[in-house]
Coordinates of N, CA and C in Angstrom, one line a residue:
Chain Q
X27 N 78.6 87.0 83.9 CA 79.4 87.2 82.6 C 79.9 88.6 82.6
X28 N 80.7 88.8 82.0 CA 81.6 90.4 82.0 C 81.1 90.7 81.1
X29 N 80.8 92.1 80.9 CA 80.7 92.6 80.0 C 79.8 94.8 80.3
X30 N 79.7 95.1 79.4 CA 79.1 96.2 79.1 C 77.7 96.6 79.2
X31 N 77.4 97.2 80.2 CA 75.4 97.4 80.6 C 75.5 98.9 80.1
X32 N 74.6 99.0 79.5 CA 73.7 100.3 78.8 C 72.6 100.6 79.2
X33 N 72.3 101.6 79.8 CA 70.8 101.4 80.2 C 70.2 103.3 80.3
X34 N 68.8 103.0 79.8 CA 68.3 102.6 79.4 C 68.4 101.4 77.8
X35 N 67.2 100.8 77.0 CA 67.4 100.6 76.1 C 67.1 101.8 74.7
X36 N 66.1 102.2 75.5 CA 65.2 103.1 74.7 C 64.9 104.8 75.9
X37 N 65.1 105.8 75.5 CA 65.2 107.2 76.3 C 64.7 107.8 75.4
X38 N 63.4 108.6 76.1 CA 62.6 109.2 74.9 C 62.8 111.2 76.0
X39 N 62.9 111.8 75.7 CA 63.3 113.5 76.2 C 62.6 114.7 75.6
X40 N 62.0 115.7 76.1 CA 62.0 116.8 75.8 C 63.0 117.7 75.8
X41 N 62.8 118.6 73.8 CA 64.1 119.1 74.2 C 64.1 120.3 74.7
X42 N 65.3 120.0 75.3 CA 65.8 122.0 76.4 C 65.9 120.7 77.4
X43 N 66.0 119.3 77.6 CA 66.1 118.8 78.7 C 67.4 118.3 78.2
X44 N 68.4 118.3 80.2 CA 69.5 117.2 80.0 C 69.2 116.1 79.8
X45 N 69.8 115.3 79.8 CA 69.8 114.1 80.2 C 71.3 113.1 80.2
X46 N 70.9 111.6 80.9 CA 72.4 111.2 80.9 C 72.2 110.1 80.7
X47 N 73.3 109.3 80.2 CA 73.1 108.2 79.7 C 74.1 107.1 80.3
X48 N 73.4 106.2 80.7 CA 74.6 105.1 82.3 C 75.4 104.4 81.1
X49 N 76.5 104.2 81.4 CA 77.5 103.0 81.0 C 78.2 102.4 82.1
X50 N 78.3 101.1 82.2 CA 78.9 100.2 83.3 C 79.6 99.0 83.1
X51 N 80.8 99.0 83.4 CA 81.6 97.9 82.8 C 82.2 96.7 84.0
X52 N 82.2 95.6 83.8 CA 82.7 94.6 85.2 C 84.0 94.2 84.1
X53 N 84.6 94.8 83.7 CA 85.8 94.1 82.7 C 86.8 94.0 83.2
X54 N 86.8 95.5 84.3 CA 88.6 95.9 84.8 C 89.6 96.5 83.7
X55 N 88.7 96.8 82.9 CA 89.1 97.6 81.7 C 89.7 99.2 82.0
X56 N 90.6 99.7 81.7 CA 91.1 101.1 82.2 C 90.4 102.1 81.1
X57 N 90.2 102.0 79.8 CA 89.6 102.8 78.9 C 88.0 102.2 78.5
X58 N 87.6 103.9 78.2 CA 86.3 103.8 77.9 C 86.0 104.6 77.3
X59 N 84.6 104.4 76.1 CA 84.4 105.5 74.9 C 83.2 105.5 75.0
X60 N 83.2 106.3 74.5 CA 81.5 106.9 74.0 C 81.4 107.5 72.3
X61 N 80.4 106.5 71.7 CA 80.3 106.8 70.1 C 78.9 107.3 70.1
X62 N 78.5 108.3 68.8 CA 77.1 108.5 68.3 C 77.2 107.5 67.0
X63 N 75.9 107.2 66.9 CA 75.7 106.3 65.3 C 74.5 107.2 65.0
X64 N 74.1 107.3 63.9 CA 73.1 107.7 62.9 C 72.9 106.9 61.9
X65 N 71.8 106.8 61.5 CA 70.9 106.0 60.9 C 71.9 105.9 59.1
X66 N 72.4 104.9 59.0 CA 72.5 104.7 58.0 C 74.4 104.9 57.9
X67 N 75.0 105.4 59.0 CA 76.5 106.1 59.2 C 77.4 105.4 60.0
X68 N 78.2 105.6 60.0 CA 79.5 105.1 61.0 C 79.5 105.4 62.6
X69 N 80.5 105.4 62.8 CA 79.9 105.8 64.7 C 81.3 106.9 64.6
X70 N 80.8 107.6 65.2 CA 81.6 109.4 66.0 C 81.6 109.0 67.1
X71 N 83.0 109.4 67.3 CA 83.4 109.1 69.1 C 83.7 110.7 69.6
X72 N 82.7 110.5 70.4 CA 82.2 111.8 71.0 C 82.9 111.9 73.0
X73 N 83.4 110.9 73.8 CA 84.7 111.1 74.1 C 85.5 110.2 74.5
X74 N 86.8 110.6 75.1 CA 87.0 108.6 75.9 C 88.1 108.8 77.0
X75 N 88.1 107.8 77.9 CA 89.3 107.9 78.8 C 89.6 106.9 79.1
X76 N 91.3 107.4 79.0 CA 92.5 106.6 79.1 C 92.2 105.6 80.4
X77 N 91.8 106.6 81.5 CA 92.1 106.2 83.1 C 90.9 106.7 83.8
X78 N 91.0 106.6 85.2 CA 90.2 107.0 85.7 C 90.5 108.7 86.0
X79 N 89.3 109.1 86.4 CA 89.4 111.0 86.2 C 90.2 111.9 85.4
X80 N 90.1 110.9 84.4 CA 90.4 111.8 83.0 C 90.2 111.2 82.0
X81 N 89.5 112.3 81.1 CA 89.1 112.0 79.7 C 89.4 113.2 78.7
X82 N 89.2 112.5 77.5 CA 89.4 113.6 76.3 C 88.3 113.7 75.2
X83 N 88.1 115.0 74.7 CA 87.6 115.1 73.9 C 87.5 114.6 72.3
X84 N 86.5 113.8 71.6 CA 86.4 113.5 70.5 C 86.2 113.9 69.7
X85 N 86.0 113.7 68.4 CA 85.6 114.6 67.4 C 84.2 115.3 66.9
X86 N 83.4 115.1 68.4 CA 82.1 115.5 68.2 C 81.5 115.8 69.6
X87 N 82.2 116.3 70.6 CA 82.7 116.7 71.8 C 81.3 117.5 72.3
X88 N 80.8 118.5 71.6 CA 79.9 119.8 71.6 C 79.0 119.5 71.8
X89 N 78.4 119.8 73.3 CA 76.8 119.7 73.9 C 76.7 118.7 74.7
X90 N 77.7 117.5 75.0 CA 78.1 116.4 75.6 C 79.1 116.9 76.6
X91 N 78.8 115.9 77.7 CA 79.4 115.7 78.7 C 79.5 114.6 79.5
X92 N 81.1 114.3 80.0 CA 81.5 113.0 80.6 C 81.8 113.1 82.2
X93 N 81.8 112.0 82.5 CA 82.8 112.1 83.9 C 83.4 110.6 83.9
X94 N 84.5 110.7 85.1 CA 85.1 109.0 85.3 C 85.4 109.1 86.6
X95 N 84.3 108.8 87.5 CA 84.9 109.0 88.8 C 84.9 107.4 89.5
X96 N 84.6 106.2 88.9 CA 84.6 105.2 88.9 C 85.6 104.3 87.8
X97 N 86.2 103.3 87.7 CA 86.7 103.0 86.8 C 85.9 102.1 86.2
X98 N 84.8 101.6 86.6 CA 83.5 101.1 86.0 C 82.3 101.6 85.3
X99 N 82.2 102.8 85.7 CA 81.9 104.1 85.1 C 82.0 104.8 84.7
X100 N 81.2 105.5 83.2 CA 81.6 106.4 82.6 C 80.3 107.0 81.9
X101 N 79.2 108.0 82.6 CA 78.1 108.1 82.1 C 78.1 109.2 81.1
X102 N 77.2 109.6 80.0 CA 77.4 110.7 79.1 C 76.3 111.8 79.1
X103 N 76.6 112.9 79.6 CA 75.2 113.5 79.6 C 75.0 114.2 78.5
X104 N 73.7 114.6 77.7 CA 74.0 115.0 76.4 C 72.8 116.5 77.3
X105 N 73.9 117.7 76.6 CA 72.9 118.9 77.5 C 71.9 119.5 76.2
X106 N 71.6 120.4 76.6 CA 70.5 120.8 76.0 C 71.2 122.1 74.9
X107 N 72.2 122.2 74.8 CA 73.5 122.8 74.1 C 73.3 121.9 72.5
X108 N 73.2 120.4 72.8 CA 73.5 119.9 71.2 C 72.5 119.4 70.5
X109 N 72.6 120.4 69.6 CA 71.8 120.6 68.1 C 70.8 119.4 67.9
X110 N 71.7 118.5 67.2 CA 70.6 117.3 66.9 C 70.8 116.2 67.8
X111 N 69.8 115.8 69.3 CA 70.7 114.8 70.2 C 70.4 113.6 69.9
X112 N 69.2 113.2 68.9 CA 68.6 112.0 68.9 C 69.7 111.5 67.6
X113 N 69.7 109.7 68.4 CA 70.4 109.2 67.7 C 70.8 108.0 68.6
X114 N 71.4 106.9 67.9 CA 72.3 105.7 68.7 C 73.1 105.7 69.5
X115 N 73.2 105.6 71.4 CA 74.4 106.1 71.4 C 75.3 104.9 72.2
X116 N 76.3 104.6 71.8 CA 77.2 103.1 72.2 C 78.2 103.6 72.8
X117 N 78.5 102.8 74.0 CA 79.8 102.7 74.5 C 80.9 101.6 74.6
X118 N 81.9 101.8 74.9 CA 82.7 100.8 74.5 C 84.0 100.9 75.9
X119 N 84.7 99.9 76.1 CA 85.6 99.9 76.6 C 87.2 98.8 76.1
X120 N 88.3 99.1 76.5 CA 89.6 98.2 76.5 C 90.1 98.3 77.4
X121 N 90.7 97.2 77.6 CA 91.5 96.7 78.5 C 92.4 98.0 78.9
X122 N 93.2 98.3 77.3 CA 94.3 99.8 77.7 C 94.0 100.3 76.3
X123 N 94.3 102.0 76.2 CA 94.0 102.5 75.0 C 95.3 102.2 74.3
X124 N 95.6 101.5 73.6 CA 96.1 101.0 73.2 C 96.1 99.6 71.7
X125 N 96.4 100.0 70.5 CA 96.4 99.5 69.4 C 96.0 97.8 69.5
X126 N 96.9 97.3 70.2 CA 96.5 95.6 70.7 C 95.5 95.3 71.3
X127 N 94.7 96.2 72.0 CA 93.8 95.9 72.9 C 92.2 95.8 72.2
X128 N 91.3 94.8 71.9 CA 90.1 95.2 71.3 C 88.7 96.2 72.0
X129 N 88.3 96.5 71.5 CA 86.9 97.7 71.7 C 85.9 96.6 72.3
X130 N 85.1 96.9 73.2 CA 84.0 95.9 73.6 C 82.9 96.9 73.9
X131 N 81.7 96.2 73.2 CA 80.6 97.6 72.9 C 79.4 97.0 74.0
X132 N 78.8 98.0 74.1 CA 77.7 98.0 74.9 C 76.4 97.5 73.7
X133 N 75.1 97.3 74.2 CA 74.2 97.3 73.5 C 73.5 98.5 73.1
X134 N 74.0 99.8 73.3 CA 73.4 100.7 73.1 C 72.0 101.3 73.6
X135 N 72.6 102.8 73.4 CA 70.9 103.7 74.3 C 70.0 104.4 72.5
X136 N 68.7 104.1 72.8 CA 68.8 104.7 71.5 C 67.5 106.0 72.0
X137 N 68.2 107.1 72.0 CA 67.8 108.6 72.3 C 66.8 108.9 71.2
X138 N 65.6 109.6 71.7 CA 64.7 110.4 71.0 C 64.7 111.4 71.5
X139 N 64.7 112.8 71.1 CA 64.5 114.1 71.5 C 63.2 114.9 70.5
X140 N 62.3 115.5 71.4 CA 61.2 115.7 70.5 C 61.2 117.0 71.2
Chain Y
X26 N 87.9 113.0 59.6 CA 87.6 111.4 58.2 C 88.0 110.4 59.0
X27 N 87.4 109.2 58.4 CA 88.2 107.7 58.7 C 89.5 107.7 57.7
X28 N 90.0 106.7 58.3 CA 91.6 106.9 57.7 C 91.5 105.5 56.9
X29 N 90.5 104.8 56.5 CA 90.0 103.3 56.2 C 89.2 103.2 54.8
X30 N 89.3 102.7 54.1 CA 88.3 103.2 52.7 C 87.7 101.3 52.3
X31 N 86.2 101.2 52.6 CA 85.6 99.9 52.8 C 84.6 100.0 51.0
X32 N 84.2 98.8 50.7 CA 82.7 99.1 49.3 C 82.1 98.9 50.6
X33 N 80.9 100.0 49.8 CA 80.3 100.4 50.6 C 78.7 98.5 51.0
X34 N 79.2 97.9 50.2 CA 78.0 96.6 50.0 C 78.8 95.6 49.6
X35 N 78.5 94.0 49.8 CA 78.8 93.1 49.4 C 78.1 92.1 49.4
X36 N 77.7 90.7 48.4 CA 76.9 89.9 48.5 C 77.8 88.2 48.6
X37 N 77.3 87.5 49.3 CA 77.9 86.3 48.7 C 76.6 85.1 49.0
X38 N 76.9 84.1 48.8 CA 76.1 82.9 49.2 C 76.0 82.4 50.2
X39 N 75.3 81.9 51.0 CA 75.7 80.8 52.0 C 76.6 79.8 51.4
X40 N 77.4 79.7 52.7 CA 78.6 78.9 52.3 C 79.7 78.6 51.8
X41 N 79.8 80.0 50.9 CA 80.7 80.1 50.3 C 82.0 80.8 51.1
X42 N 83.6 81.6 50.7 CA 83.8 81.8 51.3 C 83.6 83.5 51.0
X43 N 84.4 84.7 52.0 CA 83.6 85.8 51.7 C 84.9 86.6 51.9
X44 N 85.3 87.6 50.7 CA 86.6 88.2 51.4 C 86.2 89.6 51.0
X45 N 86.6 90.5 52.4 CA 85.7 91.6 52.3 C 87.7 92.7 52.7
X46 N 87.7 93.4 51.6 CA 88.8 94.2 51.6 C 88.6 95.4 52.3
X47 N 89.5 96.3 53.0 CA 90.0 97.6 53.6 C 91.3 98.0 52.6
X48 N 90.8 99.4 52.2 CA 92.2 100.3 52.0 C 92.9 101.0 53.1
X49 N 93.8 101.2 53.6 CA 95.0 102.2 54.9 C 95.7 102.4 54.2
X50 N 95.6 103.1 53.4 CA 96.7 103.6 52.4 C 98.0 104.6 53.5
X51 N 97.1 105.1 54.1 CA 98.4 106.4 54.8 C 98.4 105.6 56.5
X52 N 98.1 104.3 56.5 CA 98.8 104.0 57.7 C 99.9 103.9 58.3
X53 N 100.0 104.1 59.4 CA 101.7 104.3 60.1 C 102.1 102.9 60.9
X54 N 103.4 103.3 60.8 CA 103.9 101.2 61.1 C 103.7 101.1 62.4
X55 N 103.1 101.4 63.1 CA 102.7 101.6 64.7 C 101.2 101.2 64.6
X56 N 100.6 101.5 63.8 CA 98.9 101.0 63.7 C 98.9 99.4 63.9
X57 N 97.6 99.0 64.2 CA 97.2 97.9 64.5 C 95.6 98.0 63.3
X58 N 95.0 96.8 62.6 CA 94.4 97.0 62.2 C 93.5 96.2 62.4
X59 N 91.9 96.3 63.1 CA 91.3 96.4 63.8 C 89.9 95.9 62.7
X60 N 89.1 94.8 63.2 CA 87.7 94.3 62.2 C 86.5 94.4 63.3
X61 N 85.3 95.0 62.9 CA 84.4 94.7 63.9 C 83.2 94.3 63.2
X62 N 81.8 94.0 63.4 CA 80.5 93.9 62.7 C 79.6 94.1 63.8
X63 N 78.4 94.3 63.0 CA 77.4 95.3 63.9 C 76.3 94.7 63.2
X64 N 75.1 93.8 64.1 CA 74.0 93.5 63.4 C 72.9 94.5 63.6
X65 N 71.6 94.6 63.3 CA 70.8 95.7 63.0 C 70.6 96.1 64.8
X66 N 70.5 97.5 65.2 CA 70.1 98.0 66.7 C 70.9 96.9 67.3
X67 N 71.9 96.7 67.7 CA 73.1 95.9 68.2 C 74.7 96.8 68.6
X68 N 75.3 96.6 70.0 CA 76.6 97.4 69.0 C 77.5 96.7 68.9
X69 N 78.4 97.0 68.0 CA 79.6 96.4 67.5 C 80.3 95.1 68.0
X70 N 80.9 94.1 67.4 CA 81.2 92.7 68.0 C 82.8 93.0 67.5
X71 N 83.7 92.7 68.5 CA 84.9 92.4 67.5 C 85.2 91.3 67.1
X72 N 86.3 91.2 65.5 CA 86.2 90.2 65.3 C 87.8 89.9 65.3
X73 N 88.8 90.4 64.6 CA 90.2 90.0 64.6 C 91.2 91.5 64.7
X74 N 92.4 91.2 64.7 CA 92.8 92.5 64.7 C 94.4 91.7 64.1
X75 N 95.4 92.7 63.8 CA 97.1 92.3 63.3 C 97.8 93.5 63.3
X76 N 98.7 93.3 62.8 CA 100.1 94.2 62.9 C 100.4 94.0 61.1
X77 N 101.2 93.2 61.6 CA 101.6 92.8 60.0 C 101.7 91.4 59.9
X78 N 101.7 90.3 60.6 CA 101.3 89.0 60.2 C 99.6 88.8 59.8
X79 N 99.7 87.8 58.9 CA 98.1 87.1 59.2 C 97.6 86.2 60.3
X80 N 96.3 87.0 61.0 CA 96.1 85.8 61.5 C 94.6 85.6 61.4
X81 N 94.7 84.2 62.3 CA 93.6 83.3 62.2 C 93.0 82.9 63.9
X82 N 91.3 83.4 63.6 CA 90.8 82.9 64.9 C 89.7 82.2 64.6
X83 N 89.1 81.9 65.9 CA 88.0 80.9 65.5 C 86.4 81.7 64.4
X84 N 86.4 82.9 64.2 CA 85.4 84.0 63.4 C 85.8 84.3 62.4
X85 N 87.4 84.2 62.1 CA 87.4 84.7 60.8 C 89.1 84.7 60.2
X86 N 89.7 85.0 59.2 CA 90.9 85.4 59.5 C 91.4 86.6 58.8
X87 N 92.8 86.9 59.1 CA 93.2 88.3 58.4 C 93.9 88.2 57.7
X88 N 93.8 89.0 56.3 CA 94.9 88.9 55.4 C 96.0 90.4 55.7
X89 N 96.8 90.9 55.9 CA 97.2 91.9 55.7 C 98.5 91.8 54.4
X90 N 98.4 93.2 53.5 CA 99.3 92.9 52.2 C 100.8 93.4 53.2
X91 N 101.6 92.9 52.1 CA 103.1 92.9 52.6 C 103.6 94.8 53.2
X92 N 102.7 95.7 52.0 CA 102.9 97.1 52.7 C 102.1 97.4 53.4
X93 N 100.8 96.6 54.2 CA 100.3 97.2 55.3 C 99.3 98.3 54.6
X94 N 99.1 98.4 53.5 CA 98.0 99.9 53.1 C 97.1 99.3 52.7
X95 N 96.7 97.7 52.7 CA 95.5 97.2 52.6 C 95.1 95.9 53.7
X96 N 94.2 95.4 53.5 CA 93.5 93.8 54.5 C 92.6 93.6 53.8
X97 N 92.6 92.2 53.8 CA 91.0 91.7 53.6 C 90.7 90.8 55.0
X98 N 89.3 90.7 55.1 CA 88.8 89.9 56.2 C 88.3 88.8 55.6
X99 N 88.5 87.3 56.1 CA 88.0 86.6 54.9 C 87.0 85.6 56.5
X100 N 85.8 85.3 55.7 CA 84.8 84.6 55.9 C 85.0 83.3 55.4
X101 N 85.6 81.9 56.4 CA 86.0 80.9 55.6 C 84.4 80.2 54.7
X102 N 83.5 80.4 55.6 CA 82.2 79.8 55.4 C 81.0 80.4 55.5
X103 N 80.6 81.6 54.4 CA 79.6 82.7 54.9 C 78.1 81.6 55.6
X104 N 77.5 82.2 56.9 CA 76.4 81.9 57.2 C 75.4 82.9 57.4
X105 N 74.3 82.9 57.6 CA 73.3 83.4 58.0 C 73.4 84.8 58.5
X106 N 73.9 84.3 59.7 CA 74.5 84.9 60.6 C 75.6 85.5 60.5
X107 N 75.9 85.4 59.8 CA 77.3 86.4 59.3 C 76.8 88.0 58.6
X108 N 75.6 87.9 58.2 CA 75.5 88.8 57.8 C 75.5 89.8 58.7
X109 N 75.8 90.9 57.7 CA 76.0 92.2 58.8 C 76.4 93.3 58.3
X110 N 77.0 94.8 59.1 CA 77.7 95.8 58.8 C 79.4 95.1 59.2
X111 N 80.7 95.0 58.3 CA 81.5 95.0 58.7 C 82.0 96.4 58.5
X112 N 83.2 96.6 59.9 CA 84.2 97.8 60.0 C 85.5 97.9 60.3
X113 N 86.4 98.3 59.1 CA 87.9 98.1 59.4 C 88.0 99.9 60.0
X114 N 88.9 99.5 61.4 CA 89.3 100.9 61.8 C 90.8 100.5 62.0
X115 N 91.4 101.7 62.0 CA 93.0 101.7 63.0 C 93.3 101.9 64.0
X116 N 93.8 101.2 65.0 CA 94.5 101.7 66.4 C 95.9 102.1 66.9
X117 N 95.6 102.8 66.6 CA 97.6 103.4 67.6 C 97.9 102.5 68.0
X118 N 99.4 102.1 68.1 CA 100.2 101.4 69.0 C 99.8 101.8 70.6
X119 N 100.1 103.3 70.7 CA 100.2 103.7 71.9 C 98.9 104.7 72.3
X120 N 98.7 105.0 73.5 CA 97.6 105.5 74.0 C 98.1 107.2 73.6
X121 N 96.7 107.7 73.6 CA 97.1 109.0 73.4 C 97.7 109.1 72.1
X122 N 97.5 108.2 71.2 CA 97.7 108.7 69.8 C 96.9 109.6 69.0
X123 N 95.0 109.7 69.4 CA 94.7 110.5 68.4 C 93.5 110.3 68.3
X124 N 92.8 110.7 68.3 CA 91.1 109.9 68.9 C 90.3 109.8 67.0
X125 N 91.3 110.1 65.9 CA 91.1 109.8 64.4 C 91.3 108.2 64.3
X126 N 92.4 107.8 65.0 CA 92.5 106.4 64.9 C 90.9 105.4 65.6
X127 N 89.7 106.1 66.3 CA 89.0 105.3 66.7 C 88.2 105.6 66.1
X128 N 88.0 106.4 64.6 CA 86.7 106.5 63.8 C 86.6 105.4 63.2
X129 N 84.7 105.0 62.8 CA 84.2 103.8 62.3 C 84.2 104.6 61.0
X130 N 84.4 104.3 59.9 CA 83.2 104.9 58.3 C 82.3 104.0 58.4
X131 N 81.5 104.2 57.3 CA 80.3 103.4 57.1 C 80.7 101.9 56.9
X132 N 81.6 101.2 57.0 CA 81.4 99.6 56.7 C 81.1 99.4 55.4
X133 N 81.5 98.0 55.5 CA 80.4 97.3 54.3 C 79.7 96.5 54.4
X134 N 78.2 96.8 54.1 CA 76.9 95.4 54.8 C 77.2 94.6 53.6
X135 N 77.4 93.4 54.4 CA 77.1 92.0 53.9 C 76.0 91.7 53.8
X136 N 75.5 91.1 52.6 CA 74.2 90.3 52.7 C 74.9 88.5 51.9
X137 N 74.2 88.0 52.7 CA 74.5 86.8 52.3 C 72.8 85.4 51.9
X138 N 73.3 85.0 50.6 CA 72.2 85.0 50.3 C 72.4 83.2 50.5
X139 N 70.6 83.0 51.1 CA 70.7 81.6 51.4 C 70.8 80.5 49.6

């Protein structure tokens, strides 16, 4: 079946540690995102790319970090730079960034930082 | 901000039908308007999306008003399983519109009562 792998389910960290978080898609999808959720909130997309070896910054950009060197791939490292890192973190992909095309979500990593 | 204004709660019955409204008051005639729901530690499912016709899929259908600054999503037959967080967002026509067009707000949870 096609679709969206997140993995881990659960990532537990010390903080001052990186860490990164896998996203993998079999869709043949050209775009890919990355959202934070918080308990009770909406999701913050923290970044996304159009294509392969390039992406853009979201509106919550700070202490995160992306790459796209795969068009299947798009992993998020969260560095030891951002503030509060625990939280839900979901990825998503489309076909094209583009209005017509639907969002297809992963199951989510859900981060603890102690 | 989200550019989307949801209540923040909604209840209905099993089986009844469920019409759950979005404001886009400042949307641009290029947006596409975009429905998703999210069950508890799950991510996001999509459900319908339009321009400016209504339409109809096998999950749900869309109402959009004649100026496009509102929708409702209507649930012909709430189930069980319907309950949930729903979320109206907007998508750019075109890529590289604006990474504001891919914020969630909080939704509105459905509870549907058996």
């Amino acid at each position: 079946d096609g679709g969206i792998t997140q993995s881990p389910k659960y990532l537990f960290r010390k903080e001052g540690q990186n860490v990164t978080l896998s996203c993998e898609q079999n869709l043949n999808h050209d775009a890919m995102y990355w959202y934070r959720q918080d308990p009770g909130q909406g999701l913050r997309l923290i970044y996304y790319s159009q294509i392969v070896n390039d992406f853009q910054k979201g509106d919550i950009a700070e202490g995160y970090s992306v790459s796209r060197e795969k068009k299947e791939s798009f992993p998020l490292t969260v560095t030891s730079a951002q503030k509060n890192p625990t939280a839900f973190y979901l990825c998503a992909s489309s076909e094209v960034d583009r209005g017509n095309s639907p969002l297809h979500f992963g199951n989510g990593t859900r981060l603890t930082v102690t | 901000d989200a550019k989307t204004t949801q209540p923040n709660s909604m209840e209905s019955n099993e089986e009844e039908p469920v019409h759950l409204p979005c404001n886009h008051s400042t949307i641009s005639g290029t947006d596409y308007i975009h429905w998703y729901r999210q069950l508890p530690s799950q991510g996001p499912e999509y459900v319908i999306h339009g321009l400016t016709s209504n339409v109809n899929n096998r999950m749900a259908s869309l109402a959009i008003a004649e100026d496009r600054k509102s929708s409702t999503l209507i649930l012909h037959r709430a189930t069980l399983r319907d309950a949930a967080v729903y979320y109206c967002i907007l998508r750019g026509a075109y890529s590289g519109a604006g990474s504001y067009q891919l914020t969630f707000g909080k939704g509105t949870k459905l509870s549907v009562i058996p």
